[in-house]
Coordinates of C-alpha atoms in Angstrom, one line a residue:
Chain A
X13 CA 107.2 74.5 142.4
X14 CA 110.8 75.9 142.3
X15 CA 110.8 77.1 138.9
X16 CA 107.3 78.9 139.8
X17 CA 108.8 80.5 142.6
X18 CA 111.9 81.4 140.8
X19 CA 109.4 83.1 137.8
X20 CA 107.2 84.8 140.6
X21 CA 110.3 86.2 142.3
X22 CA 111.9 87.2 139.5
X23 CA 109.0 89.3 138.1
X24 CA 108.5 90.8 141.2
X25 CA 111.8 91.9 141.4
X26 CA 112.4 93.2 138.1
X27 CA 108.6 95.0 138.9
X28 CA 109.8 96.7 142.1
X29 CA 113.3 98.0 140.9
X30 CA 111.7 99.2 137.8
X31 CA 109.0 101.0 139.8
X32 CA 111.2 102.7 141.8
X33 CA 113.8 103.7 138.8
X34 CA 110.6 105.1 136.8
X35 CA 110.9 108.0 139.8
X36 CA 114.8 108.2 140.4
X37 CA 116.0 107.9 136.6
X38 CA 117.1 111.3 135.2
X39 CA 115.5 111.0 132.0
X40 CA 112.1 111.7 131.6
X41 CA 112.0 108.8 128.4
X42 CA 114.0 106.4 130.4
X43 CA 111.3 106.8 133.4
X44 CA 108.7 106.0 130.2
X45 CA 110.5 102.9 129.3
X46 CA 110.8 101.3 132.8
X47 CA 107.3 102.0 133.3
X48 CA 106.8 99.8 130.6
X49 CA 109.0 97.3 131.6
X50 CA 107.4 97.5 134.8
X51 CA 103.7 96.7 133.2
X52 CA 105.1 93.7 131.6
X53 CA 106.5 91.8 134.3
X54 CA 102.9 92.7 136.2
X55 CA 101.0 91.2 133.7
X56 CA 103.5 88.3 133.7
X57 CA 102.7 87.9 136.9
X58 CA 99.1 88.4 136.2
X59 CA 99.4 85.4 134.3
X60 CA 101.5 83.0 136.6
X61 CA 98.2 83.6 139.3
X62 CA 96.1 82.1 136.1
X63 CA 94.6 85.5 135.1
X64 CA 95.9 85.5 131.8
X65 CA 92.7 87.0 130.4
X66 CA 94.1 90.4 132.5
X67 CA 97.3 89.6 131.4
X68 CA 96.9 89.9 128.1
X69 CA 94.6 93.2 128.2
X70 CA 97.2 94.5 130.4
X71 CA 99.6 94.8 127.5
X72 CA 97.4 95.9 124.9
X73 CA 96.1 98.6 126.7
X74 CA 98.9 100.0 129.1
X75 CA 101.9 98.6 127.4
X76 CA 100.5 99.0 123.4
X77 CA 98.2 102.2 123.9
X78 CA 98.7 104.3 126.9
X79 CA 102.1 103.6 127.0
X80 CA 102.5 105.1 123.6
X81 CA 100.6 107.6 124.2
X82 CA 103.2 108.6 127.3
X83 CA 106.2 108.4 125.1
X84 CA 104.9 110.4 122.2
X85 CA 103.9 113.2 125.2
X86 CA 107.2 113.3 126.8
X87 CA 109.3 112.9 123.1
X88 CA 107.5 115.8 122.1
X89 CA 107.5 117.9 124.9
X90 CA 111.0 118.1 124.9
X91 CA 111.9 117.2 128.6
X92 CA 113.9 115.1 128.2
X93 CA 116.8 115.8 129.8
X94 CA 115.6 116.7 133.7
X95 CA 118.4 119.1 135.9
X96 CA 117.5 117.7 139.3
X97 CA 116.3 114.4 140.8
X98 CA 113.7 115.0 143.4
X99 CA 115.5 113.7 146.1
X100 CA 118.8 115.5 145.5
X101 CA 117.5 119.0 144.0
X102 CA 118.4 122.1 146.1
X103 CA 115.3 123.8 147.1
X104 CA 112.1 121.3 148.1
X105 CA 109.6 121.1 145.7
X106 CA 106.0 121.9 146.8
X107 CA 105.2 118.6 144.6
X108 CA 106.1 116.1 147.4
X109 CA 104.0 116.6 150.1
X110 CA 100.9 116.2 147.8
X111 CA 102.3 113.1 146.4
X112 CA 103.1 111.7 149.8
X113 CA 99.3 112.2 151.6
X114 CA 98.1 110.7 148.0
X115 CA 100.3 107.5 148.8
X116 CA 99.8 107.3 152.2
X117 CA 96.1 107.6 151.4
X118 CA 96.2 104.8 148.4
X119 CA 98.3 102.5 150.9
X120 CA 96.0 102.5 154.0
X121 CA 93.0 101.9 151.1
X122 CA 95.0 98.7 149.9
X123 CA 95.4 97.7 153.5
X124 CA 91.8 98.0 154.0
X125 CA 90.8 95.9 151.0
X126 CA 93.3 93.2 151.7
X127 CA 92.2 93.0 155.4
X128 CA 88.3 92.8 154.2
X129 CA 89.7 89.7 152.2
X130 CA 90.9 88.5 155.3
X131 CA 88.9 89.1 158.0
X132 CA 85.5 88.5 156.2
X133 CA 85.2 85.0 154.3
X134 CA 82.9 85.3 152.5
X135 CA 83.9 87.6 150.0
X136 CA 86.4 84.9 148.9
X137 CA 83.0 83.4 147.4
X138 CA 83.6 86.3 144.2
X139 CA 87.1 85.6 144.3
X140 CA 86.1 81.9 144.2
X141 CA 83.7 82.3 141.9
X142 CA 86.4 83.5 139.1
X143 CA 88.6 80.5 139.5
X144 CA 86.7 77.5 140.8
X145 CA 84.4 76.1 137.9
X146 CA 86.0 74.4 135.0
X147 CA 86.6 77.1 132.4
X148 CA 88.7 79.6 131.5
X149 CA 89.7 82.2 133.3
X150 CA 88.5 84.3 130.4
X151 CA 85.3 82.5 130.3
X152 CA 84.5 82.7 134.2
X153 CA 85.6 86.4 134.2
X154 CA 82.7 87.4 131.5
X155 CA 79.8 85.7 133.4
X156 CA 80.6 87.7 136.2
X157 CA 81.4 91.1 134.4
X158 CA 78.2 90.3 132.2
X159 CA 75.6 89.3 134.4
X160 CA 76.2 90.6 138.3
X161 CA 78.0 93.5 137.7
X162 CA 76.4 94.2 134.1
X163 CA 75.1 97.8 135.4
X164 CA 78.9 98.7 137.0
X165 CA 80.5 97.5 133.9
X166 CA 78.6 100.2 131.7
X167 CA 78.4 102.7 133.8
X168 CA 82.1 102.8 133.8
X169 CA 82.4 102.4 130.0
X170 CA 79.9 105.4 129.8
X171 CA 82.8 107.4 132.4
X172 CA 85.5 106.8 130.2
X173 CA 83.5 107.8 127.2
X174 CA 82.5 111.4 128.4
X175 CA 86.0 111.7 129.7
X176 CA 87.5 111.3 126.5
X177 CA 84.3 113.8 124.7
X178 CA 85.0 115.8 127.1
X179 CA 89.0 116.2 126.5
X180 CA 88.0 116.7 122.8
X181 CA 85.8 119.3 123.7
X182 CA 88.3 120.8 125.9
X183 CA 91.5 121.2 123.2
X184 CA 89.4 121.6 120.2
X185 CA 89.7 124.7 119.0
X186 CA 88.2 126.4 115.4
X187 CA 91.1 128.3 114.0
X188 CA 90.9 130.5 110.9
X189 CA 92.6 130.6 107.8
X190 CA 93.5 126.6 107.8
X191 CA 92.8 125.0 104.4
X192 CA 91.0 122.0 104.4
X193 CA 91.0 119.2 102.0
X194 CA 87.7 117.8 100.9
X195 CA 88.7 113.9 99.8
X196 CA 85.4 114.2 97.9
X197 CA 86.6 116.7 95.8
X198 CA 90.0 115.6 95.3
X199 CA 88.9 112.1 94.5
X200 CA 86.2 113.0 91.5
X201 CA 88.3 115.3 90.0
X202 CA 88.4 115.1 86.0
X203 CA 91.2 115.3 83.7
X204 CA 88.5 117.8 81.8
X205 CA 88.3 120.2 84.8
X206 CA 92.2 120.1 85.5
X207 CA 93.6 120.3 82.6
X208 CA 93.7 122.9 79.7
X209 CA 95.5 123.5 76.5
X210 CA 95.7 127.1 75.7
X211 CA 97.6 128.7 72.6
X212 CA 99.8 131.3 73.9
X213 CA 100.7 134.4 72.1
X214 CA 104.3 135.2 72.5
X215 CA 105.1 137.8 74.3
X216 CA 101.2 138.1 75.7
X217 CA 101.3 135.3 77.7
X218 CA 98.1 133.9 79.3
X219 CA 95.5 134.4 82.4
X220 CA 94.8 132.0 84.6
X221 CA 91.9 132.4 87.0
X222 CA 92.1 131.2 90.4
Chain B
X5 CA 117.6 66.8 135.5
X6 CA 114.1 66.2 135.2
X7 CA 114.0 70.0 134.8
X8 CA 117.1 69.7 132.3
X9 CA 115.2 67.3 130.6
X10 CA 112.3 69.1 130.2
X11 CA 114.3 71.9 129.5
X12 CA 116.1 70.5 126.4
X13 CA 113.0 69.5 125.1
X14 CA 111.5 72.6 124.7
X15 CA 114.6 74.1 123.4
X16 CA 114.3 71.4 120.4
X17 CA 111.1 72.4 119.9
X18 CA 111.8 76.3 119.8
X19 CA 114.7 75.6 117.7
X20 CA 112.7 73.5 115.4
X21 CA 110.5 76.4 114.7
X22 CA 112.5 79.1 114.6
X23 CA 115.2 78.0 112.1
X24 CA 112.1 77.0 108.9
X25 CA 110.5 80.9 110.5
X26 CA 114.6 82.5 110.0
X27 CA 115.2 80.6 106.7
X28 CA 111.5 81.5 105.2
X29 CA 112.3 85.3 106.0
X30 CA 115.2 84.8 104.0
X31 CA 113.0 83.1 101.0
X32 CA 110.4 85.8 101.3
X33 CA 112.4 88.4 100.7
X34 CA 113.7 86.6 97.8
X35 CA 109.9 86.3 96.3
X36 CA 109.1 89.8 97.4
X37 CA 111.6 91.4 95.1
X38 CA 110.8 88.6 92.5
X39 CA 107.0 89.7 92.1
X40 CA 107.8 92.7 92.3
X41 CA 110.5 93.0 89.8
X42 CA 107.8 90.5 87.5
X43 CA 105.3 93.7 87.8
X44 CA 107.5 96.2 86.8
X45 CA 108.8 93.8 83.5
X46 CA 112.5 93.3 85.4
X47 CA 114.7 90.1 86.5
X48 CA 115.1 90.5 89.6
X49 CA 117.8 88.8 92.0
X50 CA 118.5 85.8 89.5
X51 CA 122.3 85.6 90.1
X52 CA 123.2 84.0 93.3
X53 CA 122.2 80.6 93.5
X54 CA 119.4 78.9 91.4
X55 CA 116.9 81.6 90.2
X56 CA 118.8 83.9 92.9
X57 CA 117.4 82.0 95.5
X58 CA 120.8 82.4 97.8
X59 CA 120.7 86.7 97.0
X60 CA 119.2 86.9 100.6
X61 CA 121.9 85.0 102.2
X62 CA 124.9 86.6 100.3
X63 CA 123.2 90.3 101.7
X64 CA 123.2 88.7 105.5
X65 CA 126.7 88.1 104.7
X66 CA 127.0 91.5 103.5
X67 CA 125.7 92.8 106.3
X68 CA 127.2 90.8 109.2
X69 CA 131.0 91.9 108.1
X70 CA 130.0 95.5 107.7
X71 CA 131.1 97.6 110.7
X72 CA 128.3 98.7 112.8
X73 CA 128.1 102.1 113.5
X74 CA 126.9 103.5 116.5
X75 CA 126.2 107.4 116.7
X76 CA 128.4 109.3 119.2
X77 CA 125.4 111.3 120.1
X78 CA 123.1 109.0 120.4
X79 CA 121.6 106.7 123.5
X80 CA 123.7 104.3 123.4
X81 CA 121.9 101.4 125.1
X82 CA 118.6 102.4 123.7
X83 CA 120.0 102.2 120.1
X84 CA 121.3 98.8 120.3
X85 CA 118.3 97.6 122.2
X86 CA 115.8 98.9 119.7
X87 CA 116.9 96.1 116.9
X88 CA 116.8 93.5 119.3
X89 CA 113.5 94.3 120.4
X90 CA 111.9 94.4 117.0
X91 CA 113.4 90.9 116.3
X92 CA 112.6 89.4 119.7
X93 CA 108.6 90.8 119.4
X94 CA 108.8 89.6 115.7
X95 CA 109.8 85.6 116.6
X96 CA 108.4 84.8 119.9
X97 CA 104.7 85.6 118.6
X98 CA 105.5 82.2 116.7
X99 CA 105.1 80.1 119.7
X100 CA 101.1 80.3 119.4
X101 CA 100.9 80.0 115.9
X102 CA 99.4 76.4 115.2
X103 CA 101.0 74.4 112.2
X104 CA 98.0 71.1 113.2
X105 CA 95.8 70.2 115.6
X106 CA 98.4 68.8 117.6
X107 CA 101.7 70.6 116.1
X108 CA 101.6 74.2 118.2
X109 CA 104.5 75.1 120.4
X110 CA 101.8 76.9 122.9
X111 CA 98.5 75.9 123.1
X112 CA 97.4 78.5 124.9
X113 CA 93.8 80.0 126.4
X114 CA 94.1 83.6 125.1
X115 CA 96.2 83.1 122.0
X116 CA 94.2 85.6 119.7
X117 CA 95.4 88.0 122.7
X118 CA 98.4 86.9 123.1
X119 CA 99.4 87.8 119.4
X120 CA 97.5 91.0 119.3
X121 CA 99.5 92.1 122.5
X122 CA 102.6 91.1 120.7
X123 CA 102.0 93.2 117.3
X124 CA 101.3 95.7 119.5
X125 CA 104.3 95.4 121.5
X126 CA 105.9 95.9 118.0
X127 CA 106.1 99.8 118.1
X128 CA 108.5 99.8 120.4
X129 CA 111.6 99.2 118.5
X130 CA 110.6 101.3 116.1
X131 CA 110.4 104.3 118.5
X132 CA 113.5 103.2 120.4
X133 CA 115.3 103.2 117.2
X134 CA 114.5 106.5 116.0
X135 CA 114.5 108.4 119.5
X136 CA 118.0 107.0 119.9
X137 CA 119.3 107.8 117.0
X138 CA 119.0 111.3 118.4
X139 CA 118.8 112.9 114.5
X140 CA 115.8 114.4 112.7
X141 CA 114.8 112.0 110.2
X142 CA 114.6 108.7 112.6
X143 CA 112.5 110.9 115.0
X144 CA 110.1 112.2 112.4
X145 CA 109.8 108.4 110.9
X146 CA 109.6 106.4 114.6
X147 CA 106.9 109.4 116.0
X148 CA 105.1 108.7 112.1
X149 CA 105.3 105.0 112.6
X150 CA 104.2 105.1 116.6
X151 CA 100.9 107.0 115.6
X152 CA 100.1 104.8 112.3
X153 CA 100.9 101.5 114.2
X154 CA 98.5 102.6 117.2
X155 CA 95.7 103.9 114.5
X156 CA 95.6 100.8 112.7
X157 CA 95.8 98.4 116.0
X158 CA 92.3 99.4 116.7
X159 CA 90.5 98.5 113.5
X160 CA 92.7 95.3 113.7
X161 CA 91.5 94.6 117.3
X162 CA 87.4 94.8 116.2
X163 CA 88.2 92.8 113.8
X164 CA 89.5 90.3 115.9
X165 CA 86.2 90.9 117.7
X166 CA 84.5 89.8 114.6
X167 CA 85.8 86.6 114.0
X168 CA 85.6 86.0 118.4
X169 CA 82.2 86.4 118.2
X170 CA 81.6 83.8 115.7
X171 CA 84.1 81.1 117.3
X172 CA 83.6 81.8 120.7
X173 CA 86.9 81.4 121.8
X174 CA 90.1 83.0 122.2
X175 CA 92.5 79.9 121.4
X176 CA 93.6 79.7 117.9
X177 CA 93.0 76.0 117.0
X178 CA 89.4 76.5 118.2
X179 CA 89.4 79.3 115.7
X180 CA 90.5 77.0 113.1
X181 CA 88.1 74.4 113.5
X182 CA 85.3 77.0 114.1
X183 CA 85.9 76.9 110.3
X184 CA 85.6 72.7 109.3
X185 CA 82.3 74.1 107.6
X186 CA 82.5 77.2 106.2
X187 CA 85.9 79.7 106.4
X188 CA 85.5 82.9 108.1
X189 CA 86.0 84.9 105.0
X190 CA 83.0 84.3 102.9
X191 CA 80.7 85.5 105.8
X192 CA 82.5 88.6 106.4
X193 CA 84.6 89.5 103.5
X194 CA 84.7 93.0 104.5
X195 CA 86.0 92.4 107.0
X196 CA 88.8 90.3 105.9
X197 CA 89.7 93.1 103.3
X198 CA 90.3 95.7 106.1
X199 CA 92.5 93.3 108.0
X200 CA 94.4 92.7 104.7
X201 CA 94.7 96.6 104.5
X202 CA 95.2 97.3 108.2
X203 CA 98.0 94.8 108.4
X204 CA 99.6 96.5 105.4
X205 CA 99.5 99.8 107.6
X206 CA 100.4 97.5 110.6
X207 CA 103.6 96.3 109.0
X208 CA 104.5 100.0 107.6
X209 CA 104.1 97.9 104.0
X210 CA 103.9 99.9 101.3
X211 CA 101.4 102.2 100.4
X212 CA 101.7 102.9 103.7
X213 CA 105.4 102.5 104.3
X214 CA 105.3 106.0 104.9
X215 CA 107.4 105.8 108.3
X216 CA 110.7 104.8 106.0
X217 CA 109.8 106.8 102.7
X218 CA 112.8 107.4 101.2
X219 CA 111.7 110.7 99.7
X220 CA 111.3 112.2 102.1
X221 CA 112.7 110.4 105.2
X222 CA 116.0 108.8 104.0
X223 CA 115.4 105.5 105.5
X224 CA 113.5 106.8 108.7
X225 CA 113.9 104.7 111.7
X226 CA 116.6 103.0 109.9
X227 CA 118.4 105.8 108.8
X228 CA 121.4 105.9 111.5
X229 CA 121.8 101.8 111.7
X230 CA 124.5 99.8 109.8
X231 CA 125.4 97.0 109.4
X232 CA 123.9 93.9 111.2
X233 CA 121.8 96.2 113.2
X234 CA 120.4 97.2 110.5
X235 CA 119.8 93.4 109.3
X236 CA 118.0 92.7 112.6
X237 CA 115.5 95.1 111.8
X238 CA 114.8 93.9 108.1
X239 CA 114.6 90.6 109.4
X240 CA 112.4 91.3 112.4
X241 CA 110.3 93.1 109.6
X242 CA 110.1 90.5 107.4
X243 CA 108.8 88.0 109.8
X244 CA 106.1 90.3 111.0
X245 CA 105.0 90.4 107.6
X246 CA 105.2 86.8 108.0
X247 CA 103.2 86.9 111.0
X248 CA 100.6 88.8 110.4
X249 CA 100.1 86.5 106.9
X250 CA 99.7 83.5 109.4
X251 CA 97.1 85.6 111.3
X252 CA 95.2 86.3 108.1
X253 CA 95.2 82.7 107.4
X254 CA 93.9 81.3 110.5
X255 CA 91.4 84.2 111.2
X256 CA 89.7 84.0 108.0
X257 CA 91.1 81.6 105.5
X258 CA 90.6 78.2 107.5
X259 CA 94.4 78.0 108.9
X260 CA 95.6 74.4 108.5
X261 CA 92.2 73.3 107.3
X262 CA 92.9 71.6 103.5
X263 CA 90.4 73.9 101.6
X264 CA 88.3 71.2 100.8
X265 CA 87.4 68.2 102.8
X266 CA 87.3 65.4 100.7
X267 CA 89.9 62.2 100.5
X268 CA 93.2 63.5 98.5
X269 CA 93.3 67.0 99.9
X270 CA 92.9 66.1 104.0
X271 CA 96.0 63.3 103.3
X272 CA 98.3 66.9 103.4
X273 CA 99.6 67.7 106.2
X274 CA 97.9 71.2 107.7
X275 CA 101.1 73.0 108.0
X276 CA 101.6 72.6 104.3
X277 CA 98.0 74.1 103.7
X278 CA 98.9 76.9 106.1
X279 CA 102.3 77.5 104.5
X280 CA 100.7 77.7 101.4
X281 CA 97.8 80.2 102.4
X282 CA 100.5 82.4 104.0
X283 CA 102.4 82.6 100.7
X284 CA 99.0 83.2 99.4
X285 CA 98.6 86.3 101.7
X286 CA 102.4 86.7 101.4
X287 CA 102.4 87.3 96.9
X288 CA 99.2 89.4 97.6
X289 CA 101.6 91.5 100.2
X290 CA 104.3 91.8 97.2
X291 CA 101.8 92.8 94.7
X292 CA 100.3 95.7 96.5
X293 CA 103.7 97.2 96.9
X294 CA 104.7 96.8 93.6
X295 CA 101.2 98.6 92.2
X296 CA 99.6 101.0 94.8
X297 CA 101.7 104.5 95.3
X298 CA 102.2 106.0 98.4
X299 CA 99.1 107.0 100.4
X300 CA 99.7 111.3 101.9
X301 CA 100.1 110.7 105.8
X302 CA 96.7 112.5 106.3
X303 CA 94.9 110.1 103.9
X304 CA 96.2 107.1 106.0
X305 CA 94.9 108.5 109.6
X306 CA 91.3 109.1 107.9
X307 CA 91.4 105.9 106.1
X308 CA 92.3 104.6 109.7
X309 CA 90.0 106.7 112.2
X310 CA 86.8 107.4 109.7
X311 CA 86.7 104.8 107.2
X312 CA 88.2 101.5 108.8
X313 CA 87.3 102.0 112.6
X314 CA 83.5 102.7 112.2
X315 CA 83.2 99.8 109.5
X316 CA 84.5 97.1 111.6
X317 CA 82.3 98.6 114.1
X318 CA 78.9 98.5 112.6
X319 CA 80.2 95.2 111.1
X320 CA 80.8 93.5 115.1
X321 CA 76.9 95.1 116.0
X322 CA 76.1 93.4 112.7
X323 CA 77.2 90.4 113.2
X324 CA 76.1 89.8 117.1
X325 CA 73.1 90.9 115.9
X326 CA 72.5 88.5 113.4
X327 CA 74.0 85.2 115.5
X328 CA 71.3 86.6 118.3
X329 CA 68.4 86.7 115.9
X330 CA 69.3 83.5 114.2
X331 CA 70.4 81.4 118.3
X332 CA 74.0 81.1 116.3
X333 CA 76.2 82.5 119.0
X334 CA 78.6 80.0 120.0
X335 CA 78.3 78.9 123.5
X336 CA 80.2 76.0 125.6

């Protein structure tokens, strides 16, 4: 019990201070890297509550993918190096009201949800349901995703699917005069076609088409 | 001291399979440049030691008394954390690897995962490395490496699916014995060539080492490291080609299975069976990058994106559909 607490406070820890230095650290790629140290010590605690199944997804998608994604994005976009901290820059930025309703709005919905797990028992029968019977976590977690919530569970595949069409559809763009390579072509190409030994006069010289 | 005894214990046992994991990197890069100096009609490293078997330790101790170098523009604690990272990622996906039924350091419910996550954890010291090297040719290789490493991943992960569907579980000595009848890879042989080619890609192998090629990128990632820095990287390397061997071998060639089960063969112990399947993978590894040239960095993404990534796909609909038709899927 000692060394689980001293894991589960640990984690937390190492969670909260790198949540908050993901909005005080100056630079922007530092910020990235905390935020991924910060997904990794959630999904170890993830796993310490027995959900390894979320554990494990949570590091393949945040930390392996978006995670990435975020570095590549902030690498390339050459902001690095930021002049001001929010907190100590000179003249407010409009940025920080917005975020603050946002937060105060997310907090009050977390408090709701926690106190309808409290106040209202039986919707610990779901939360029951996950961890009670004798299988994995992983197991338990796919008969409910499969079969109750079956209609939820696509729908929101279908959401993140026209989300990501849609940003295609958004940035594409047809621009002229780019060459493109057809693989086809390159790939069935002859030494017959390619290739051709000419005689050449001196001083004439040869014409080559294309 | 119950904790301190329990704690000793598992240190033994860590250190028990991290030394023959350290030792076989050394080896393997031993055979590596052996087959691939035998393709190319050469010696190879047959000086130090019998058959040159000690070349890799004399370069270690090469490169522990070089000085290391550390950039005086670059970020500082990023670049010496970048090596560590890669090595770290690259030995602590060992613990779920299972040498027996019984011989696994952790037997754990989502192993399959739990490797996956670490491989693709594995980008990260590559892009530390070349962002804080703050110079052009790290940045160009690490941003090359981050988007091939990420391409690949995928095709690699429905793969995975692939062989899940037909075990039905996500611990790796069930996928093992999923396999007492029949190994995964005569079913779906495709499917075991794309993960050979994919974990090429994965492990910036040649042909598509193109992240470090030295045409055109110095060293990439590597370029600014000295020294044993730049040993922790080759050795963090090395063992993730080791790795992702193992994972080839117990995915689709029967892990510690003995290939056939009948008297003689199932007296050897399964790690030897997996050890030798991995330098199976391992020689196939060699020989590829000794024979294949470079692939052009837009032929890998559409090898990637359009070829791998919707083959592996129709191959998982496939396959669930034909363990649905037949009442094969695996349920417990």
């Amino acid at each position: 019990m000692i060394a689980h607490s001293i894991f589960f406070y640990s984690f937390s820890i190492i969670a909260v201070i790198s949540a908050i230095m993901v909005t005080v650290s100056k630079n922007t790629v530092h910020s990235v890297f905390f935020l991924i140290l910060d997904f990794i010590s959630i999904s170890c605690l993830f796993i310490m509550i027995g959900a390894e199944f979320l554990g494990m997804i949570m590091l393949i998608v945040y930390v392996g993918a978006v995670a990435v994604l975020f570095l590549f994005v902030v690498m390339m976009l050459n902001v690095a190096q930021q002049k001001n901290q929010w907190f100590a820059s000179q003249e407010s930025s409009g940025h920080i009201p917005v975020g603050l309703i946002i937060s105060t709005i997310i907090f009050f919905e977390l408090i709701i949800v926690i106190g309808g797990w409290k106040y209202k028992p039986d919707l610990f029968d779901i939360n029951n349901s996950v961890n009670s019977f004798n299988v994995s976590n992983t197991h338990s977690l796919g008969q409910i995703l499969y079969t109750d919530y079956i209609h939820v569970f696509q729908l929101s595949g279908m959401i993140l699917l026209v989300a990501m069409i849609g940003a295609i559809v958004l940035t594409f763009r047809k621009r002229a005069g780019v060459k493109k390579q057809s693989y086809l072509k390159q790939i069935s190409r002859e030494r017959s076609e390619g290739v051709e030994v000419l005689e050449v006069e001196t001083n004439k010289g040869v014409k080559i088409d294309d | 001291m119950e904790y301190v005894n329990i704690v000793f214990q598992e240190v033994y046992k860590i250190l028990f399979l991290l030394v023959p994991v350290l030792v076989s990197v050394a080896l393997i890069v031993w055979l590596d440049r052996r087959v691939w100096a035998f393709v190319q009609k050469r010696q190879g490293p047959n000086v130090v030691g019998p058959f040159g078997l000690l070349q890799s330790l004399a370069d270690a101790l090469k490169y522990i008394f070089k000085e290391i170098i550390i950039p005086s523009s670059s970020n500082k604690v990023i670049f010496i954390l970048a090596p560590i990272v890669t090595m770290t990622l690259a030995l602590i996906s060992w613990a779920v690897i299972p040498f027996s039924a019984t011989q696994v350091l952790a037997d754990i419910n989502v192993g399959i995962l739990y490797l996956f996550a670490v491989s693709s954890l594995g980008v990260y010291g590559i892009i530390m490395g070349g962002w804080a090297s703050n110079s052009k040719y790290p940045f160009l290789g690490a941003i090359r490496s981050a988007a091939q490493m990420v391409s690949y991943e995928v095709s690699i992960g429905v793969i995975i699916i692939n062989v899940l569907l037909c075990v039905g579980s996500l611990n790796l000595n069930d996928i093992v014995e999923a396999q007492q009848n029949m190994w995964f890879v005569i079913p779906l042989f495709p499917m075991f060539v794309i993960f050979f080619i994919s974990s090429l890609a994965e492990t910036n192998r040649p042909p598509f080492d193109l992240p470090e090629a030295e045409a055109e990128l110095v060293a990439g990632y590597q370029t600014e490291y000295s020294g044993m820095m730049y040993a922790m990287f080759w050795l963090g390397e090395y063992a993730n080609i080791l790795l992702m061997c193992a994972m080839g071998a117990i995915l689709f060639l029967g892990g510690w299975l003995s290939p056939i089960d009948i008297y003689p063969f199932t007296l050897v112990p399964g790690a030897i069976w997996l050890i030798l399947k991995i330098l199976f993978l391992f020689i196939l590894f060699a020989l590829v990058k000794a024979i294949v040239p470079r692939y052009r960095y837009d032929q890998l993404m559409r090898l990637g994106w359009k070829v791998f990534l919707p083959l592996s796909l129709t191959w998982v609909v496939l396959t669930a559909s034909y363990l649905f038709y037949f009442n094969l899927l695996p349920t417990n």
